[in-house]
Tab-separated table of C-alpha atoms and ligand atoms in Angstrom:
chain	number	residue	atom	x	y	z
A	1	UNK	CA	-10.172	35.616	12.126
A	2	UNK	CA	-7.700	33.170	10.360
A	3	UNK	CA	-4.331	33.407	11.964
A	4	UNK	CA	-0.959	32.181	10.636
A	5	UNK	CA	0.790	29.188	12.570
A	6	UNK	CA	3.532	31.360	13.278
A	7	UNK	CA	3.819	34.831	14.930
A	8	UNK	CA	5.543	37.929	13.404
A	9	UNK	CA	8.808	37.706	15.363
A	10	UNK	CA	9.020	33.959	14.471
A	11	UNK	CA	8.365	34.766	11.067
A	12	UNK	CA	10.865	37.569	10.993
A	13	UNK	CA	13.527	35.143	12.490
A	14	UNK	CA	12.737	32.392	9.830
A	15	UNK	CA	12.991	35.191	6.936
A	16	UNK	CA	16.273	36.119	8.083
A	17	UNK	CA	17.619	32.759	7.916
A	18	UNK	CA	15.844	31.580	4.348
A	19	UNK	CA	15.403	34.152	1.874
A	20	UNK	CA	11.920	34.849	0.682
A	21	UNK	CA	9.600	33.341	-0.888
A	22	UNK	CA	9.436	29.987	0.491
A	23	UNK	CA	6.654	27.567	1.542
A	24	UNK	CA	6.624	26.988	5.355
A	25	UNK	CA	5.198	23.980	6.850
A	26	UNK	CA	3.988	23.501	10.418
A	27	UNK	CA	5.062	19.839	11.814
A	28	UNK	CA	2.746	20.001	14.923
A	29	UNK	CA	-0.121	20.883	12.893
A	30	UNK	CA	0.384	18.073	10.248
A	31	UNK	CA	0.858	15.531	13.249
A	32	UNK	CA	-1.973	16.665	15.286
A	33	UNK	CA	-4.546	16.504	11.991
A	34	UNK	CA	-2.958	12.800	10.814
A	35	UNK	CA	-3.733	11.730	14.314
A	36	UNK	CA	-7.310	12.747	14.218
A	37	UNK	CA	-7.787	11.157	10.473
A	38	UNK	CA	-6.511	7.847	12.092
A	39	UNK	CA	-8.611	8.199	15.026
A	40	UNK	CA	-11.582	8.821	13.052
A	41	UNK	CA	-11.573	5.621	10.911
A	42	UNK	CA	-10.122	3.318	13.763
A	43	UNK	CA	-13.483	1.461	13.657
A	44	UNK	CA	-12.379	0.219	10.508
A	45	UNK	CA	-9.595	-2.398	11.147
A	46	UNK	CA	-8.396	-2.095	7.522
A	47	UNK	CA	-8.458	1.657	7.309
A	48	UNK	CA	-5.650	3.375	5.337
A	49	UNK	CA	-4.839	6.780	4.075
A	50	UNK	CA	-2.904	6.901	0.820
A	51	UNK	CA	-1.777	10.459	0.765
A	52	UNK	CA	-1.922	11.891	-2.613
A	53	UNK	CA	1.630	12.359	-3.585
A	54	UNK	CA	0.563	15.286	-6.403
A	55	UNK	CA	-0.836	17.238	-3.617
A	56	UNK	CA	2.807	17.908	-1.944
A	57	UNK	CA	5.639	15.500	-3.177
A	58	UNK	CA	8.082	16.538	-0.568
A	59	UNK	CA	9.626	13.154	1.094
A	60	UNK	CA	10.251	15.138	4.257
A	61	UNK	CA	6.379	15.897	4.696
A	62	UNK	CA	5.278	12.407	3.419
A	63	UNK	CA	7.720	10.715	5.887
A	64	UNK	CA	5.683	12.464	8.681
A	65	UNK	CA	2.370	11.165	7.407
A	66	UNK	CA	4.032	7.673	7.259
A	67	UNK	CA	4.172	7.785	11.193
A	68	UNK	CA	0.655	7.827	11.373
A	69	UNK	CA	0.137	4.494	8.712
A	70	UNK	CA	-0.240	6.628	5.531
A	71	UNK	CA	0.776	5.157	2.299
A	72	UNK	CA	1.212	6.827	-0.833
A	73	UNK	CA	-1.189	7.468	-3.711
A	74	UNK	CA	0.695	8.051	-6.986
A	75	UNK	CA	-0.438	8.975	-10.475
A	76	UNK	CA	2.863	8.844	-12.388
A	77	UNK	CA	6.226	7.193	-12.627
A	78	UNK	CA	7.888	10.135	-10.929
A	79	UNK	CA	5.630	9.972	-7.916
A	80	UNK	CA	6.235	6.137	-7.969
A	81	UNK	CA	9.760	6.819	-7.516
A	82	UNK	CA	9.127	9.401	-4.720
A	83	UNK	CA	7.262	6.562	-2.900
A	84	UNK	CA	9.970	4.070	-3.719
A	85	UNK	CA	12.633	6.404	-2.211
A	86	UNK	CA	10.859	6.599	0.993
A	87	UNK	CA	11.121	2.723	1.384
A	88	UNK	CA	7.353	2.062	0.173
A	89	UNK	CA	6.662	-1.052	-1.648
A	90	UNK	CA	3.562	-3.280	-2.418
A	91	UNK	CA	0.369	-2.362	-0.901
A	92	UNK	CA	1.660	0.641	0.631
A	93	UNK	CA	1.489	2.276	-2.713
A	94	UNK	CA	-1.888	2.857	-4.686
A	95	UNK	CA	-1.549	3.774	-8.249
A	96	UNK	CA	-4.487	5.940	-9.281
A	97	UNK	CA	-3.448	7.096	-12.627
A	98	UNK	CA	-5.343	8.054	-15.945
A	99	UNK	CA	-4.287	8.206	-19.399
A	100	UNK	CA	-1.450	5.777	-18.197
A	101	UNK	CA	1.845	5.719	-20.300
A	102	UNK	CA	3.129	1.998	-20.404
A	103	UNK	CA	6.296	2.919	-18.491
A	104	UNK	CA	4.139	3.973	-15.441
A	105	UNK	CA	2.129	0.517	-15.350
A	106	UNK	CA	5.375	-1.300	-15.540
A	107	UNK	CA	6.917	0.563	-12.760
A	108	UNK	CA	3.841	0.032	-10.487
A	109	UNK	CA	3.828	-3.824	-11.172
A	110	UNK	CA	7.399	-3.972	-10.218
A	111	UNK	CA	6.716	-2.058	-6.998
A	112	UNK	CA	3.675	-4.307	-6.428
A	113	UNK	CA	1.466	-1.224	-5.899
A	114	UNK	CA	-2.229	-1.491	-5.930
A	115	UNK	CA	-3.111	-0.857	-9.536
A	116	UNK	CA	-6.463	1.394	-9.783
A	117	UNK	CA	-7.500	1.080	-13.410
A	118	UNK	CA	-9.241	4.080	-14.813
A	119	UNK	CA	-10.506	2.406	-17.940
A	120	UNK	CA	-11.547	-1.000	-19.134
A	121	UNK	CA	-9.268	-0.769	-22.180
A	122	UNK	CA	-6.253	-0.273	-19.774
A	123	UNK	CA	-6.640	-3.934	-18.502
A	124	UNK	CA	-5.347	-5.542	-21.905
A	125	UNK	CA	-3.007	-2.726	-22.227
A	126	UNK	CA	-1.450	-3.335	-18.788
A	127	UNK	CA	-1.041	-7.180	-19.564
A	128	UNK	CA	0.762	-6.227	-22.755
A	129	UNK	CA	3.121	-3.504	-21.251
A	130	UNK	CA	3.496	-4.685	-17.660
A	131	UNK	CA	2.443	-8.501	-17.789
A	132	UNK	CA	0.325	-10.700	-15.587
A	133	UNK	CA	-2.668	-8.757	-13.626
A	134	UNK	CA	-1.840	-8.541	-10.093
A	135	UNK	CA	-3.648	-10.559	-7.176
A	136	UNK	CA	-4.830	-7.205	-5.848
A	137	UNK	CA	-6.626	-4.581	-8.078
A	138	UNK	CA	-9.051	-2.010	-8.056
A	139	UNK	CA	-11.153	-0.131	-10.697
A	140	UNK	CA	-12.397	3.507	-10.746
A	141	UNK	CA	-16.103	4.029	-11.043
A	142	UNK	CA	-17.912	7.168	-12.478
A	143	UNK	CA	-21.462	7.252	-11.892
A	144	UNK	CA	-22.026	10.134	-14.939
A	145	UNK	CA	-24.531	12.685	-14.260
A	146	UNK	CA	-24.475	15.411	-11.528
A	147	UNK	CA	-23.343	14.498	-7.922
A	148	UNK	CA	-25.846	16.007	-5.600
A	149	UNK	CA	-26.118	16.125	-1.997
A	150	UNK	CA	-29.017	17.503	0.284
A	151	UNK	CA	-27.238	20.998	0.154
A	152	UNK	CA	-27.103	20.968	-3.536
A	153	UNK	CA	-24.919	20.120	-6.658
A	154	UNK	CA	-21.392	19.175	-5.456
A	155	UNK	CA	-19.901	18.330	-8.909
A	156	UNK	CA	-20.367	17.090	-12.461
A	157	UNK	CA	-19.049	13.510	-12.873
A	158	UNK	CA	-20.698	13.200	-15.940
A	159	UNK	CA	-18.410	15.664	-17.539
A	160	UNK	CA	-15.146	14.339	-16.180
A	161	UNK	CA	-12.773	12.019	-17.891
A	162	UNK	CA	-12.044	9.663	-14.771
A	163	UNK	CA	-13.420	6.267	-14.361
A	164	UNK	CA	-15.552	3.555	-16.016
A	165	UNK	CA	-19.506	3.449	-16.293
A	166	UNK	CA	-21.345	1.045	-14.217
A	167	UNK	CA	-21.659	-1.706	-17.068
A	168	UNK	CA	-18.132	-1.278	-17.829
A	169	UNK	CA	-17.099	-1.624	-13.877
A	170	UNK	CA	-18.981	-5.008	-14.018
A	171	UNK	CA	-17.226	-6.123	-17.057
A	172	UNK	CA	-13.977	-4.974	-15.912
A	173	UNK	CA	-14.325	-7.248	-12.772
A	174	UNK	CA	-15.302	-10.138	-14.797
A	175	UNK	CA	-12.170	-9.536	-16.960
A	176	UNK	CA	-10.117	-9.198	-14.081
A	177	UNK	CA	-11.305	-12.143	-12.227
A	178	UNK	CA	-10.885	-14.368	-15.142
A	179	UNK	CA	-7.365	-13.293	-15.178
A	180	UNK	CA	-6.552	-14.213	-11.779
A	181	UNK	CA	-7.385	-11.020	-9.494
A	182	UNK	CA	-8.518	-11.928	-6.257
A	183	UNK	CA	-8.916	-9.080	-3.927
A	184	UNK	CA	-10.844	-6.185	-5.432
A	185	UNK	CA	-11.165	-2.571	-4.757
A	186	UNK	CA	-13.699	0.284	-5.995
A	187	UNK	CA	-12.717	3.740	-6.297
A	188	UNK	CA	-14.406	6.993	-7.069
A	189	UNK	CA	-13.839	10.819	-6.876
A	190	UNK	CA	-17.030	12.535	-7.462
A	191	UNK	CA	-16.159	16.055	-5.929
A	192	UNK	CA	-13.432	18.209	-4.748
A	193	UNK	CA	-12.661	20.704	-1.920
A	194	UNK	CA	-15.915	19.562	-0.425
A	195	UNK	CA	-17.435	21.549	2.477
A	196	UNK	CA	-19.553	20.125	5.298
A	197	UNK	CA	-19.234	16.363	6.506
A	198	UNK	CA	-21.555	14.791	4.143
A	199	UNK	CA	-19.201	14.061	1.199
A	200	UNK	CA	-17.352	10.878	2.284
A	201	UNK	CA	-20.649	9.053	3.890
A	202	UNK	CA	-22.591	9.932	0.588
A	203	UNK	CA	-20.186	8.549	-1.461
A	204	UNK	CA	-19.389	5.699	0.765
A	205	UNK	CA	-23.119	4.821	0.525
A	206	UNK	CA	-22.878	4.653	-3.334
A	207	UNK	CA	-19.772	2.502	-3.756
A	208	UNK	CA	-20.970	0.284	-0.578
A	209	UNK	CA	-24.227	-0.462	-2.634
A	210	UNK	CA	-22.500	-0.981	-5.612
A	211	UNK	CA	-19.884	-3.293	-3.876
A	212	UNK	CA	-22.744	-5.644	-2.618
A	213	UNK	CA	-24.119	-6.112	-6.271
A	214	UNK	CA	-20.358	-6.275	-7.621
A	215	UNK	CA	-19.660	-9.187	-5.364
A	216	UNK	CA	-22.988	-10.886	-5.955
A	217	UNK	CA	-23.112	-10.817	-9.587
A	218	UNK	CA	-19.343	-11.171	-10.541
A	219	UNK	CA	-18.145	-13.482	-7.667
A	220	UNK	CA	-15.092	-11.028	-7.182
A	221	UNK	CA	-14.243	-10.499	-3.236
A	222	UNK	CA	-14.438	-6.783	-2.583
A	223	UNK	CA	-11.551	-6.510	-0.059
A	224	UNK	CA	-11.309	-2.521	-0.086
A	225	UNK	CA	-13.610	0.797	-1.014
A	226	UNK	CA	-11.220	3.783	-1.887
A	227	UNK	CA	-13.255	7.164	-1.076
A	228	UNK	CA	-10.380	8.962	-2.929
A	229	UNK	CA	-9.529	12.504	-2.084
A	230	UNK	CA	-12.007	15.524	-2.135
A	231	UNK	CA	-12.348	16.646	1.600
A	232	UNK	CA	-11.911	20.228	1.816
A	233	UNK	CA	-10.496	22.998	3.921
A	234	UNK	CA	-11.589	26.377	5.028
A	235	UNK	CA	-9.674	28.644	2.600
A	236	UNK	CA	-11.863	31.664	3.761
A	237	UNK	CA	-12.148	33.064	7.232
A	238	UNK	CA	-15.687	32.234	7.370
A	239	UNK	CA	-15.488	28.773	6.194
A	240	UNK	CA	-16.618	26.214	8.648
A	241	UNK	CA	-13.674	23.255	8.863
A	242	UNK	CA	-14.854	19.739	7.878
A	243	UNK	CA	-14.922	17.670	11.205
A	244	UNK	CA	-13.173	14.550	10.262
A	245	UNK	CA	-14.656	12.666	13.395
A	246	UNK	CA	-18.005	13.344	12.097
A	247	UNK	CA	-17.081	12.334	8.442
A	248	UNK	CA	-15.545	9.073	9.826
A	249	UNK	CA	-18.754	8.262	11.912
A	250	UNK	CA	-21.085	9.090	8.908
A	251	UNK	CA	-18.945	6.397	6.787
A	252	UNK	CA	-19.434	4.060	9.720
A	253	UNK	CA	-23.202	4.402	9.905
A	254	UNK	CA	-23.094	3.424	5.982
A	255	UNK	CA	-20.996	0.772	6.809
A	256	UNK	CA	-23.094	-0.613	9.270
A	257	UNK	CA	-26.439	0.003	7.224
A	258	UNK	CA	-25.373	-1.780	3.772
A	259	UNK	CA	-21.988	-3.802	4.189
A	260	UNK	CA	-22.631	-5.500	7.500
A	261	UNK	CA	-26.120	-6.844	6.705
A	262	UNK	CA	-24.805	-8.053	3.545
A	263	UNK	CA	-21.933	-10.120	5.502
A	264	UNK	CA	-19.247	-7.653	3.972
A	265	UNK	CA	-17.928	-6.421	7.143
A	266	UNK	CA	-14.337	-7.240	6.487
A	267	UNK	CA	-13.995	-4.625	3.677
A	268	UNK	CA	-11.334	-1.992	4.413
A	269	UNK	CA	-11.956	1.628	3.960
A	270	UNK	CA	-9.089	3.462	1.964
A	271	UNK	CA	-8.847	7.105	1.711
A	272	UNK	CA	-6.474	9.109	-0.660
A	273	UNK	CA	-6.694	12.754	0.863
A	274	UNK	CA	-4.341	15.478	-0.421
A	275	UNK	CA	-5.660	18.545	0.500
A	276	UNK	CA	-7.229	17.881	3.921
A	277	UNK	CA	-3.904	16.038	4.934
A	278	UNK	CA	-1.609	19.115	4.243
A	279	UNK	CA	-3.441	22.259	2.970
A	280	UNK	CA	-3.882	24.207	6.090
A	281	UNK	CA	-0.448	23.323	7.435
A	282	UNK	CA	1.609	25.077	4.846
A	283	UNK	CA	1.773	28.704	3.923
A	284	UNK	CA	3.641	30.686	1.367
A	285	UNK	CA	6.020	33.541	2.796
A	286	UNK	CA	6.739	36.468	0.724
A	287	UNK	CA	8.096	40.011	0.559
A	288	UNK	CA	6.370	43.172	-0.358
A	289	UNK	CA	9.027	44.664	-2.718
A	290	UNK	CA	7.219	47.417	-4.702
A	291	UNK	CA	4.015	49.463	-4.022
A	292	UNK	CA	2.585	50.790	-7.565
A	293	UNK	CA	-0.369	53.293	-7.461
A	294	UNK	CA	-2.040	53.714	-11.021
A	295	UNK	CA	-5.851	52.971	-11.508
A	296	UNK	CA	-5.682	50.754	-8.782
A	297	UNK	CA	-3.018	50.308	-5.537
A	298	UNK	CA	-0.866	47.093	-6.329
A	299	UNK	CA	1.481	45.537	-3.930
A	300	UNK	CA	4.310	43.573	-5.922
A	301	UNK	CA	5.572	40.528	-3.901
A	302	UNK	CA	8.832	38.592	-4.696
A	303	UNK	CA	6.658	35.237	-5.025
A	304	UNK	CA	4.722	34.665	-8.133
A	305	UNK	CA	2.078	32.370	-9.770
A	306	UNK	CA	5.125	29.656	-10.444
A	307	UNK	CA	4.874	29.366	-6.435
A	308	UNK	CA	1.289	29.312	-6.117
A	309	UNK	CA	-0.960	28.846	-9.179
A	310	UNK	CA	-4.443	28.447	-7.849
A	311	UNK	CA	-5.471	32.161	-7.895
A	312	UNK	CA	-4.404	32.703	-11.303
A	313	UNK	CA	-5.888	29.186	-12.668
A	314	UNK	CA	-9.059	28.996	-10.719
A	315	UNK	CA	-9.569	32.215	-9.325
A	316	UNK	CA	-9.133	30.223	-5.977
A	317	UNK	CA	-9.186	32.429	-2.583
A	318	UNK	CA	-5.988	32.259	-0.591
A	319	UNK	CA	-6.142	34.260	2.835
A	320	UNK	CA	-3.472	36.916	3.303
A	321	UNK	CA	-1.886	38.084	6.520
A	322	UNK	CA	0.449	41.105	6.314
A	323	UNK	CA	2.882	40.292	9.218
A	324	UNK	CA	5.212	43.552	8.940
A	325	UNK	CA	8.858	43.739	9.040
A	326	UNK	CA	11.818	43.548	11.282
A	327	UNK	CA	11.661	46.840	12.840
A	328	UNK	CA	8.566	47.672	12.243
A	329	UNK	CA	5.021	46.839	14.009
A	330	UNK	CA	3.251	43.568	14.107
A	331	UNK	CA	0.672	44.085	11.657
A	332	UNK	CA	-0.927	40.549	11.998
A	333	UNK	CA	-4.130	41.760	13.619
A	334	UNK	CA	-4.183	45.304	12.357
A	335	UNK	CA	-7.243	46.711	10.670
A	336	UNK	CA	-7.799	46.262	7.046
A	337	UNK	CA	-7.717	50.016	5.858
A	338	UNK	CA	-6.381	49.544	2.358
A	339	UNK	CA	-7.680	47.607	-0.775
A	340	UNK	CA	-4.999	46.042	-3.047
A	341	UNK	CA	-4.225	43.734	-5.614
A	342	UNK	CA	-1.195	41.353	-4.532
A	343	UNK	CA	0.770	40.713	-7.649
A	344	UNK	CA	3.660	38.771	-8.809
A	345	UNK	CA	6.070	39.314	-11.322
A	346	UNK	CA	4.912	37.091	-14.244
A	347	UNK	CA	4.261	38.905	-17.568
A	348	UNK	CA	0.591	37.588	-17.176
A	349	UNK	CA	-2.264	39.723	-15.691
A	350	UNK	CA	-3.610	37.112	-13.958
A	351	UNK	CA	-0.564	36.739	-11.846
A	352	UNK	CA	-2.400	37.879	-8.577
A	353	UNK	CA	-2.507	36.260	-5.290
A	354	UNK	CA	-5.586	38.581	-4.534
A	355	UNK	CA	-7.672	41.265	-6.233
A	356	UNK	CA	-9.309	44.022	-4.553
A	357	UNK	CA	-8.543	42.670	-1.299
A	358	UNK	CA	-9.025	44.743	2.051
A	359	UNK	CA	-5.694	44.431	3.937
A	360	UNK	CA	-3.515	46.461	6.377
A	361	UNK	CA	-1.606	49.189	5.065
A	362	UNK	CA	1.519	47.607	3.252
A	363	UNK	CA	5.021	48.848	3.041
A	364	UNK	CA	7.953	47.360	0.878
A	365	UNK	CA	9.616	44.870	2.990
A	366	UNK	CA	6.663	43.662	4.981
A	367	UNK	CA	6.286	39.921	5.119
A	368	UNK	CA	3.041	38.484	3.874
A	369	UNK	CA	1.739	34.885	4.792
A	370	UNK	CA	-0.334	33.527	2.196
A	371	UNK	CA	-2.338	30.778	3.697
A	372	UNK	CA	-3.186	27.178	2.983
A	373	UNK	CA	-0.519	26.386	0.625
A	374	UNK	CA	0.440	23.069	2.076
A	375	UNK	CA	-1.324	20.957	-0.794
A	376	UNK	CA	-1.313	22.041	-4.566
A	377	UNK	CA	0.969	24.993	-3.778
A	378	UNK	CA	4.528	24.042	-4.368
A	379	UNK	CA	3.450	21.068	-6.271
A	380	UNK	CA	1.750	22.852	-9.082
A	381	UNK	CA	4.835	25.171	-9.749
A	382	UNK	CA	6.341	25.623	-12.969
A	383	UNK	CA	9.226	28.202	-14.576
A	384	UNK	CA	7.334	30.513	-16.729
A	385	UNK	CA	9.121	33.730	-17.410
A	386	UNK	CA	12.330	31.947	-16.225
A	387	UNK	CA	11.216	32.057	-12.765
A	388	UNK	CA	12.633	29.539	-10.310
A	389	UNK	CA	10.580	27.714	-7.925
A	390	UNK	CA	10.765	28.422	-4.247
A	391	UNK	CA	12.386	26.580	-1.353
A	392	UNK	CA	10.423	24.513	1.327
A	393	UNK	CA	10.996	24.905	4.791
A	394	UNK	CA	9.680	22.822	7.792
A	395	UNK	CA	8.886	24.674	11.155
A	396	UNK	CA	9.745	21.627	13.515
A	397	UNK	CA	7.652	20.952	16.701
A	398	UNK	CA	10.542	22.341	18.956
A	399	UNK	CA	10.583	25.673	17.111
A	400	UNK	CA	13.516	24.842	14.882
A	401	UNK	CA	13.586	25.100	11.243
A	402	UNK	CA	14.734	22.674	8.354
A	403	UNK	CA	15.185	23.327	4.946
A	404	UNK	CA	13.590	20.635	3.111
A	405	UNK	CA	13.785	21.600	-0.408
A	406	UNK	CA	16.206	24.250	-1.625
A	407	UNK	CA	15.281	26.951	-4.085
A	408	UNK	CA	15.914	26.300	-7.827
A	409	UNK	CA	18.737	28.282	-9.409
A	410	UNK	CA	19.454	28.994	-12.939
A	411	UNK	CA	21.534	25.972	-12.945
A	412	UNK	CA	18.417	23.862	-12.695
A	413	UNK	CA	16.847	25.738	-15.467
A	414	UNK	CA	19.628	25.213	-17.831
A	415	UNK	CA	20.395	21.545	-16.835
A	416	UNK	CA	17.766	20.270	-19.476
A	417	UNK	CA	19.379	22.697	-22.080
A	418	UNK	CA	22.558	20.882	-22.146
A	419	UNK	CA	24.469	24.335	-21.583
A	420	UNK	CA	25.259	26.148	-18.416
A	421	UNK	CA	24.380	29.538	-17.270
A	422	UNK	CA	27.373	31.975	-17.847
A	423	UNK	CA	28.390	35.524	-17.007
A	424	UNK	CA	26.060	38.003	-16.089
A	425	UNK	CA	23.354	35.477	-15.296
A	426	UNK	CA	25.663	33.582	-12.847
A	427	UNK	CA	26.490	36.826	-11.257
A	428	UNK	CA	23.006	37.626	-10.690
A	429	UNK	CA	22.380	34.291	-9.064
A	430	UNK	CA	25.337	35.004	-6.839
A	431	UNK	CA	23.921	38.347	-5.672
A	432	UNK	CA	20.466	36.727	-5.449
A	433	UNK	CA	22.081	34.095	-2.877
A	434	UNK	CA	23.808	36.671	-0.994
A	435	UNK	CA	20.815	39.207	-1.041
A	436	UNK	CA	18.647	37.066	1.273
A	437	UNK	CA	15.530	38.677	0.286
A	438	UNK	CA	14.447	42.258	0.143
A	439	UNK	CA	17.674	43.933	0.737
A	440	UNK	CA	19.891	43.527	-2.373
A	441	UNK	CA	22.959	45.231	-1.768
B	501	PLP	C1	-6.199	14.783	-6.686
B	501	PLP	C2	-6.386	13.374	-6.246
B	501	PLP	C3	-6.553	13.068	-4.924
B	501	PLP	C4	-6.371	14.056	-3.689
B	501	PLP	O1	-7.457	14.809	-3.864
B	501	PLP	P1	-7.747	15.859	-2.655
B	501	PLP	O2	-8.720	17.154	-3.269
B	501	PLP	O3	-6.342	16.794	-2.496
B	501	PLP	O4	-7.887	15.439	-1.492
B	501	PLP	C5	-6.781	11.776	-4.502
B	501	PLP	N1	-6.994	10.915	-5.613
B	501	PLP	C6	-6.901	11.113	-6.694
B	501	PLP	C7	-7.063	9.891	-7.737
B	501	PLP	C8	-6.713	12.501	-7.323
B	501	PLP	O5	-6.527	12.616	-8.482
């Protein structure tokens, strides 16, 4: 059984303080996991996790990860600004972008970030818009074809827009070497949300073997191998969680088999995990506001796909726990006696957090926890239907809560229009602010 990281009573108290919907994050869980990642790769002195900022750009959360030595993996100018706002500079920042605008390269160069080139044509482009090639550089590899492991096909790199072919990679290393680069890295992202513990070790072996050939044939010194992201999390109750210790040990075996005999035992291992670092340690807290019975039973909640788009966008499964409400029973372990579609309010029929889901009986006013929204949750938010993005709240280790991002208001929505919301809209906003969730006076 999948349990939320808060109890019903805890959640009722939190929701009395912060109006639903909001994303809630578990500081204790984030810290324990970040420590486990650090320990799993402690055999490699140069190891560094560059947290994929796109997965969750909240500075309060990224600064927790910093306590464990994490840097930032950025892919846009704004993400670079977030890293900079956190005081990061230089090789604390990995810049893994694609289809990169000139401004972004210039900013990465100014910050001294490690630039991870997605394409060979980006090398002359970079020189044109950002200046001299930095001393430390990286290139992204795409082996094409299908990426298979013993347990089947994991993904289809040949069909993805990222990275360079192998001949391009060799050529890019020569070009960068000629232009003064001295420390080189290789990066590849071949599969997403992987299950089991074999993905990183298999990817590492491919990249280590490639690194040996690249160093021999181009004379470029390989300083690091970046395994990027892709380590999965157990979204479904019967999914086995990945064992980061076993993953770290698997990468170490490949290192000992391939790099050590080649005299390349000084290579640092880098990762850019997003989902694995924060995914399980966030949830979307929402309240049931309507029950609708037509040809199916629908529970309408006060969150929508603007707060969490993965179910609507990819049909992704997010587990839901019905918690109950202040003066009602704790439903968190109640038997699933009903079948519902859990819907948001967007005028899109795919705005559903769950379809035909067996759940305990839900009454309007009940709090629901939608699990595993710590990565690619708030981050993928948008403003369709004029819906405002929710707040983010951090549950600290001492049990207290801190607002780490306020909810958007119509002022935010109107800001880009150069006009202010007026009259009725403002009244509605004030009412919403007072309403604190379900009970609108
Ligand atoms: C998305 C992304 C990541 C993080 O992926 P996860 O699946 O969240 O671990 C890392 N690196 C790059 C370049 C990415 O695009």
